[in-house]
Coordinates of C-alpha atoms in Angstrom, one line a residue:
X1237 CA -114.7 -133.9 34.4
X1238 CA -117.4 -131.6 32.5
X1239 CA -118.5 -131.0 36.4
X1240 CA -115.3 -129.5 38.0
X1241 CA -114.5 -127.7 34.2
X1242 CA -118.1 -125.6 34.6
X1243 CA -117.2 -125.1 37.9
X1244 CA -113.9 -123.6 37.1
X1245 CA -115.4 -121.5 34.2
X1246 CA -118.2 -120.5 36.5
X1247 CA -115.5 -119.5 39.0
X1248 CA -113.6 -117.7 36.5
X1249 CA -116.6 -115.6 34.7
X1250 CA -118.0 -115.0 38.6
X1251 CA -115.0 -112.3 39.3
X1252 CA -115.6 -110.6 36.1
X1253 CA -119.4 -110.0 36.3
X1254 CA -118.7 -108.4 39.7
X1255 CA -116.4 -106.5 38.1
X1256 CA -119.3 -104.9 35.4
X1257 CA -121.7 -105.2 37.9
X1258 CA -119.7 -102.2 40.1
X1259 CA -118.5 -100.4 37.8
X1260 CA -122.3 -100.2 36.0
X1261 CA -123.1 -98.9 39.3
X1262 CA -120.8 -96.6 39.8
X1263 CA -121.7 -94.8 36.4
X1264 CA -125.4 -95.2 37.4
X1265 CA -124.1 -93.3 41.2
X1266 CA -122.2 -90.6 39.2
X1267 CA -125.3 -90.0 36.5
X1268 CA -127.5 -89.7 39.5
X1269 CA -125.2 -87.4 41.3
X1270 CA -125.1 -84.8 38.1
X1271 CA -128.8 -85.0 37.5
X1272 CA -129.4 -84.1 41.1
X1273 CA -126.9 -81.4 40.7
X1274 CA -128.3 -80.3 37.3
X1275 CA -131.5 -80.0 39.3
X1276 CA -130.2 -78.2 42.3
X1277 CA -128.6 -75.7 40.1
X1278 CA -131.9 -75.1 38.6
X1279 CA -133.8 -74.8 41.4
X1280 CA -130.8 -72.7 42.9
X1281 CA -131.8 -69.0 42.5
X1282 CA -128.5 -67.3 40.2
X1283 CA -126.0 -64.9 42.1
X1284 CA -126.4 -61.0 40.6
X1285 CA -123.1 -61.9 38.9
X1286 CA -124.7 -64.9 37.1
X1287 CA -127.6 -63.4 36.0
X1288 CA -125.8 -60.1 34.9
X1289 CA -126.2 -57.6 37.9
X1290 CA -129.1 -56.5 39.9
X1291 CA -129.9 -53.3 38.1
X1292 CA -132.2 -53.5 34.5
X1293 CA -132.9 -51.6 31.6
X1294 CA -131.1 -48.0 31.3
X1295 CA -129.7 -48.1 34.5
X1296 CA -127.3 -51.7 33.6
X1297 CA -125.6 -49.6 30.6
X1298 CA -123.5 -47.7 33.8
X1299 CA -124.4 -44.4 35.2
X1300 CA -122.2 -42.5 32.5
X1301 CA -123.0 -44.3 29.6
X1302 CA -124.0 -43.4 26.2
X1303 CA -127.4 -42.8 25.1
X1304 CA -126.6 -45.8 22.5
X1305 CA -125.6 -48.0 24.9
X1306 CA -128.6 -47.4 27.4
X1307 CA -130.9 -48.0 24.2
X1308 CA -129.3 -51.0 23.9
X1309 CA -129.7 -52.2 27.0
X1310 CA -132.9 -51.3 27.3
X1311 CA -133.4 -53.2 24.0
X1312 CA -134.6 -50.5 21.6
X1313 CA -131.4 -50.0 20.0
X1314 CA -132.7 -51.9 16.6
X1315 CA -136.1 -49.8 16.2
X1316 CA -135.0 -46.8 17.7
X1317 CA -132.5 -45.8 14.7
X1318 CA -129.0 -44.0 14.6
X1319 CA -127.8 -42.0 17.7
X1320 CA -126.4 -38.4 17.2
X1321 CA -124.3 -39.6 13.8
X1322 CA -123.2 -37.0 11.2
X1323 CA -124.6 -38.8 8.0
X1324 CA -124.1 -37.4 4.4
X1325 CA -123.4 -33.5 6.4
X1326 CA -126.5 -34.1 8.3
X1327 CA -126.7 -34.5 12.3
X1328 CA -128.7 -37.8 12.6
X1329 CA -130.3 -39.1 16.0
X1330 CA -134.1 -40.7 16.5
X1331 CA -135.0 -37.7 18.9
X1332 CA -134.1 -35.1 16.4
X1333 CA -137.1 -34.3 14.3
X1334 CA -137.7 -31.0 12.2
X1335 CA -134.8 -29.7 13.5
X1336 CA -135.7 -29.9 17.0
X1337 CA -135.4 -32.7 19.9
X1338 CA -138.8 -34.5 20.0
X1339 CA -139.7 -34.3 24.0
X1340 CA -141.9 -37.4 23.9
X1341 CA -139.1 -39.2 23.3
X1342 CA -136.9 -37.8 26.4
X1343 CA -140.7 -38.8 29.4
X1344 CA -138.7 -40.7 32.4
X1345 CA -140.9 -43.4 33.9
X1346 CA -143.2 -40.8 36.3
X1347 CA -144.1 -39.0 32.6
X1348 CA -142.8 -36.3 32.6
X1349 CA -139.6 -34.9 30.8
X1350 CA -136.5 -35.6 31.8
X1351 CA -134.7 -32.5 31.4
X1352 CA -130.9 -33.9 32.4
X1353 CA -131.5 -36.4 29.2
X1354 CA -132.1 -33.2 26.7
X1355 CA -129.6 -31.3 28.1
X1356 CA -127.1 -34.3 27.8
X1357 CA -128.3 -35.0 24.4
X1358 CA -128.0 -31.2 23.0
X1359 CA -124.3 -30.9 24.5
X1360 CA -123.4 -33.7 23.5
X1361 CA -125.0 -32.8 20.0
X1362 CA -123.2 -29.3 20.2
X1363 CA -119.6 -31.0 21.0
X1364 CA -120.6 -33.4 17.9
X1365 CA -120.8 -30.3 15.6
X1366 CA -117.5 -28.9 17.1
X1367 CA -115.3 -31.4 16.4
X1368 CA -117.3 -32.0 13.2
X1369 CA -118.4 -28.7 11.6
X1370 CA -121.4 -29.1 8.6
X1371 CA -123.1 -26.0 7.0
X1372 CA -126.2 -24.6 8.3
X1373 CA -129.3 -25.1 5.4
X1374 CA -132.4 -23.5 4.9
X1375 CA -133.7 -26.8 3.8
X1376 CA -132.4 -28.4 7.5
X1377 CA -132.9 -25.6 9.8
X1378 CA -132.4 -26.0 13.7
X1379 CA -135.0 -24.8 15.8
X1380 CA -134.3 -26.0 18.9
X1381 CA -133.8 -23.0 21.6
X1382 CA -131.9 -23.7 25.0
X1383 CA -134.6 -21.6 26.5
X1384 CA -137.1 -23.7 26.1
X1385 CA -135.1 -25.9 28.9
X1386 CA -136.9 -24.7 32.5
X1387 CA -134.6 -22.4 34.3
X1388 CA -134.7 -24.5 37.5
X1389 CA -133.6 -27.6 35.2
X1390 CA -130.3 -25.6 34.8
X1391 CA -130.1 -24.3 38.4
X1392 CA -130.7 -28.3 39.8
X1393 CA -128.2 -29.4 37.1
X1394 CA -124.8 -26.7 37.1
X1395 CA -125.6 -23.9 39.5
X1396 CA -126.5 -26.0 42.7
X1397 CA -123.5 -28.6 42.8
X1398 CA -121.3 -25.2 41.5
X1399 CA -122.7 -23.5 44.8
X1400 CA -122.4 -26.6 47.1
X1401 CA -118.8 -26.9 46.0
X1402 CA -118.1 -23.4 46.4
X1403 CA -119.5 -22.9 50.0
X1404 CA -117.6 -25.9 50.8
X1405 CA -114.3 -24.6 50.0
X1406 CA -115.5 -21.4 51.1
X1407 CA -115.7 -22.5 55.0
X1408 CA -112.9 -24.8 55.0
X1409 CA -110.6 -21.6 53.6
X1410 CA -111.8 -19.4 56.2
X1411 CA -111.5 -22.1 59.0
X1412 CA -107.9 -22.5 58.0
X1413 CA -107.5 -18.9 58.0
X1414 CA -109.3 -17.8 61.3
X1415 CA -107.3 -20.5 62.9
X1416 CA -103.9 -19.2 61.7
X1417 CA -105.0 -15.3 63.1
X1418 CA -106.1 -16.9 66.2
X1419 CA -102.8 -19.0 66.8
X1420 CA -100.7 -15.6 65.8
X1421 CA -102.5 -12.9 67.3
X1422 CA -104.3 -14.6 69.9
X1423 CA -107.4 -13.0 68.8
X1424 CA -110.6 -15.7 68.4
X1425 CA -112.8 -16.6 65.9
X1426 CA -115.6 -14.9 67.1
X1427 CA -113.6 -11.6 68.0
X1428 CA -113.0 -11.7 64.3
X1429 CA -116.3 -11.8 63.3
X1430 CA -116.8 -9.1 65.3
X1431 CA -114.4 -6.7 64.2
X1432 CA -114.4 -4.4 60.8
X1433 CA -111.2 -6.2 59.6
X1434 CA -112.1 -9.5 60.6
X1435 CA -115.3 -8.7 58.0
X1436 CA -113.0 -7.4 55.4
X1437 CA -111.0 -10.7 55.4
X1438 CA -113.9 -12.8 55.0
X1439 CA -115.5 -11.0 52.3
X1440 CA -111.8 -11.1 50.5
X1441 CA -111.8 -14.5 50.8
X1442 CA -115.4 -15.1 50.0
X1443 CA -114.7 -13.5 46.5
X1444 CA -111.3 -15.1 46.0
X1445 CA -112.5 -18.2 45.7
X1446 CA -115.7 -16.8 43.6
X1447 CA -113.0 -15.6 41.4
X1448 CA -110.1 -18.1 41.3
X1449 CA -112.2 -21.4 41.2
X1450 CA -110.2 -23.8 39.6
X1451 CA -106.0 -23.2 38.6
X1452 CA -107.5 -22.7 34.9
X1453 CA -109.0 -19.5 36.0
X1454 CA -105.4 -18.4 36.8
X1455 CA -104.7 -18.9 33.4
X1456 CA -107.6 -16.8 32.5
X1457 CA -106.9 -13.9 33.9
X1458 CA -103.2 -14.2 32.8
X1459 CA -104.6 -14.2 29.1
X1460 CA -106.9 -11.2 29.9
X1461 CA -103.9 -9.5 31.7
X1462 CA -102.0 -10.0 28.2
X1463 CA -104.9 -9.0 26.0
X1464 CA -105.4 -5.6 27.8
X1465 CA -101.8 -4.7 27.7
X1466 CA -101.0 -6.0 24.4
X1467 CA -101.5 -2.6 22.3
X1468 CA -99.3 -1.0 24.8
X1469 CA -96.4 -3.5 24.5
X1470 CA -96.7 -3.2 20.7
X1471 CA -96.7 0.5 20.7
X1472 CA -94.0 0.9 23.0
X1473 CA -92.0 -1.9 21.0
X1474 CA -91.9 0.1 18.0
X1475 CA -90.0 3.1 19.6
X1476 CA -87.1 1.0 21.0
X1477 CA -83.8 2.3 19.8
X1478 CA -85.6 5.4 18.4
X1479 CA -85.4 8.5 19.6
X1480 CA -89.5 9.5 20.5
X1481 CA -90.0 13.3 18.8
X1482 CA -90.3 15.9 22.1
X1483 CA -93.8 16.5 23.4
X1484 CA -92.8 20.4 22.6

């Protein structure tokens, strides 16, 4: 009797030890699958988007970002010191020292002076100061001089794109308008080179858009327009419904 009631409580128990034995497996499978994948990630090298992009230093704060935010991300934000702030009617920045921009501080990676970062930093110092006017001092002098910038710095930076730009529109303008003489008179574009009038057109064209560059200039010369016929209109409004004394 003790015999067959072992054997049923052996048969009973046997089911449920299978039971702990699979399921300890299965947990010892699925730890042994993360570890491996813990491992392969590890070993896996990151995607540019995991690690943060593929460019470093400067050049990760974007390509028109501020000179705080490069300093930060070139990690020099917290020694550096404050970047163009107006503190206590002062202009504040770690570059500006005795009232002029320290040029040691502006040396790209070949050495030499980056000439785009001063002129960036003074403009943007000038806008500062005019949105934000402070009085000049004896005491804080500024003795920085734009001229001390190379003139080819300034040529490379505003003249060249200006000139590119302008040439550009320049040839397309005169295409458009050599085509439209050719298809109503029939005359080609090299017969209008040619001629005295076909000259005159391209010069008055050349200077047109020398002139009128953007619709803003239009405004311009609308304001000059006024300003140089403004003493006329007022003198002229002060005789209306007056009779003006003869001339003899």
């Amino acid at each position: 009797m003790q015999a067959v009631v072992s054997l049923q409580a052996g048969a009973v128990r046997a089911p449920r030890l299978g039971r702990v034995q699979r399921r300890v497996k299965a947990e010892a499978a699925e730890n042994g699958a993360a570890a491996t994948a813990t491992l392969e990630k590890k070993d896996r090298k990151l995607s540019p988007l995991e690690r943060g992009g593929t460019l470093k230093g400067a050049a990760a704060a974007g390509k028109d970002a501020s000179d705080k935010f490069k300093n930060m991300a070139e990690g020099a934000s917290g020694s550096a010191g404050p970047v163009l702030q107006l503190v206590e009617g002062r202009f504040m920045d770690y570059r500006w020292k005795g009232g002029r921009w320290d040029l040691s501080l502006f040396k790209g990676k070949d050495g030499e002076v980056d000439w785009d970062a001063v002129i960036d930093a003074e403009m943007a110092r000038r806008k500062l100061l005019e949105d934000s006017p402070i009085p000049c001092t004896n005491e804080d002098p500024v003795l920085f001089d734009t001229s001390e910038i190379p003139w080819w710095a300034w040529v490379r930076r505003f003249h060249l794109p200006e000139a590119e730009k302008l040439n550009g529109r320049a040839a397309m303008m005169g295409y458009v308008l050599a085509l439209f003489v050719d298809q109503l008179t029939g005359v080609g574009l090299l017969d209008q080179q040619n001629s005295f009038i076909g000259k005159v057109l391209l010069h008055v064209c050349v200077f047109a858009i020398l002139l009128v560059r953007t619709t803003s200039d239009l405004d311009k010369y609308k304001n000059l327009v006024d300003e140089a016929t403004f003493y006329d209109k007022q003198w002229n409004a002060t005789w209306e419904g007056q009779e003006r004394p003869s001339d003899n």
